[in-house]
mmCIF file of C-alpha atoms in Angstrom:
data_model
loop_
_atom_site.group_PDB
_atom_site.id
_atom_site.type_symbol
_atom_site.label_atom_id
_atom_site.label_comp_id
_atom_site.label_asym_id
_atom_site.label_seq_id
_atom_site.Cartn_x
_atom_site.Cartn_y
_atom_site.Cartn_z
ATOM 1 C CA UNK A 1 2.053 30.671 -9.832
ATOM 2 C CA UNK A 2 -0.388 29.386 -7.132
ATOM 3 C CA UNK A 3 -0.024 25.956 -5.630
ATOM 4 C CA UNK A 4 -3.312 24.900 -7.076
ATOM 5 C CA UNK A 5 -2.221 25.833 -10.627
ATOM 6 C CA UNK A 6 1.035 24.273 -10.168
ATOM 7 C CA UNK A 7 -0.507 20.998 -8.924
ATOM 8 C CA UNK A 8 -2.900 21.013 -11.878
ATOM 9 C CA UNK A 9 0.103 21.557 -14.285
ATOM 10 C CA UNK A 10 2.080 18.599 -12.750
ATOM 11 C CA UNK A 11 -1.106 16.534 -12.869
ATOM 12 C CA UNK A 12 -1.563 17.197 -16.565
ATOM 13 C CA UNK A 13 2.139 16.404 -17.232
ATOM 14 C CA UNK A 14 1.676 13.209 -15.329
ATOM 15 C CA UNK A 15 -1.290 12.205 -17.438
ATOM 16 C CA UNK A 16 0.620 13.055 -20.633
ATOM 17 C CA UNK A 17 3.543 10.871 -19.688
ATOM 18 C CA UNK A 18 1.244 7.833 -18.590
ATOM 19 C CA UNK A 19 -0.876 7.959 -21.664
ATOM 20 C CA UNK A 20 2.084 8.223 -24.059
ATOM 21 C CA UNK A 21 3.733 5.364 -22.417
ATOM 22 C CA UNK A 22 0.475 3.355 -22.476
ATOM 23 C CA UNK A 23 -0.173 4.144 -26.061
ATOM 24 C CA UNK A 24 3.524 3.014 -26.947
ATOM 25 C CA UNK A 25 3.100 -0.216 -25.067
ATOM 26 C CA UNK A 26 -0.083 -1.026 -26.702
ATOM 27 C CA UNK A 27 0.954 -0.274 -30.301
ATOM 28 C CA UNK A 28 3.830 -2.794 -29.822
ATOM 29 C CA UNK A 29 1.548 -5.143 -28.005
ATOM 30 C CA UNK A 30 2.961 -8.744 -27.836
ATOM 31 C CA UNK A 31 1.098 -11.685 -26.149
ATOM 32 C CA UNK A 32 1.685 -11.781 -22.416
ATOM 33 C CA UNK A 33 3.591 -14.711 -21.222
ATOM 34 C CA UNK A 34 2.727 -16.095 -17.974
ATOM 35 C CA UNK A 35 5.716 -18.074 -17.391
ATOM 36 C CA UNK A 36 8.145 -15.171 -17.649
ATOM 37 C CA UNK A 37 9.352 -13.025 -14.815
ATOM 38 C CA UNK A 38 7.751 -9.777 -16.500
ATOM 39 C CA UNK A 39 4.254 -10.053 -15.487
ATOM 40 C CA UNK A 40 1.388 -7.652 -16.591
ATOM 41 C CA UNK A 41 2.187 -5.478 -13.546
ATOM 42 C CA UNK A 42 5.660 -5.028 -14.543
ATOM 43 C CA UNK A 43 5.003 -4.484 -18.246
ATOM 44 C CA UNK A 44 2.021 -2.106 -17.933
ATOM 45 C CA UNK A 45 1.800 -0.565 -14.363
ATOM 46 C CA UNK A 46 5.300 0.116 -13.411
ATOM 47 C CA UNK A 47 5.819 2.418 -16.334
ATOM 48 C CA UNK A 48 3.023 4.507 -15.011
ATOM 49 C CA UNK A 49 4.602 4.677 -11.663
ATOM 50 C CA UNK A 50 7.890 5.655 -13.344
ATOM 51 C CA UNK A 51 6.165 8.586 -14.937
ATOM 52 C CA UNK A 52 4.701 9.570 -11.678
ATOM 53 C CA UNK A 53 8.100 9.615 -10.055
ATOM 54 C CA UNK A 54 9.531 11.678 -12.849
ATOM 55 C CA UNK A 55 6.867 14.239 -12.855
ATOM 56 C CA UNK A 56 6.564 14.580 -9.149
ATOM 57 C CA UNK A 57 9.344 14.369 -6.687
ATOM 58 C CA UNK A 58 7.106 12.979 -3.945
ATOM 59 C CA UNK A 59 7.361 9.467 -5.287
ATOM 60 C CA UNK A 60 10.581 7.346 -5.553
ATOM 61 C CA UNK A 61 11.256 3.739 -5.681
ATOM 62 C CA UNK A 62 14.130 1.453 -6.639
ATOM 63 C CA UNK A 63 13.856 -1.934 -8.287
#
């Protein structure tokens, strides 16, 4: 498998993970509380970064 095809497959897998997670978060949407430690970023952006770290081994982070 060429590197370009492998990269495209990894990107497609990433998009699947991010969109699935986004869909699940918005189906169970609860009002965003501004006085809580879980901000919009933590609730909606970090899961996308988690999907990125699971699909590609190039990104890793600890919380």
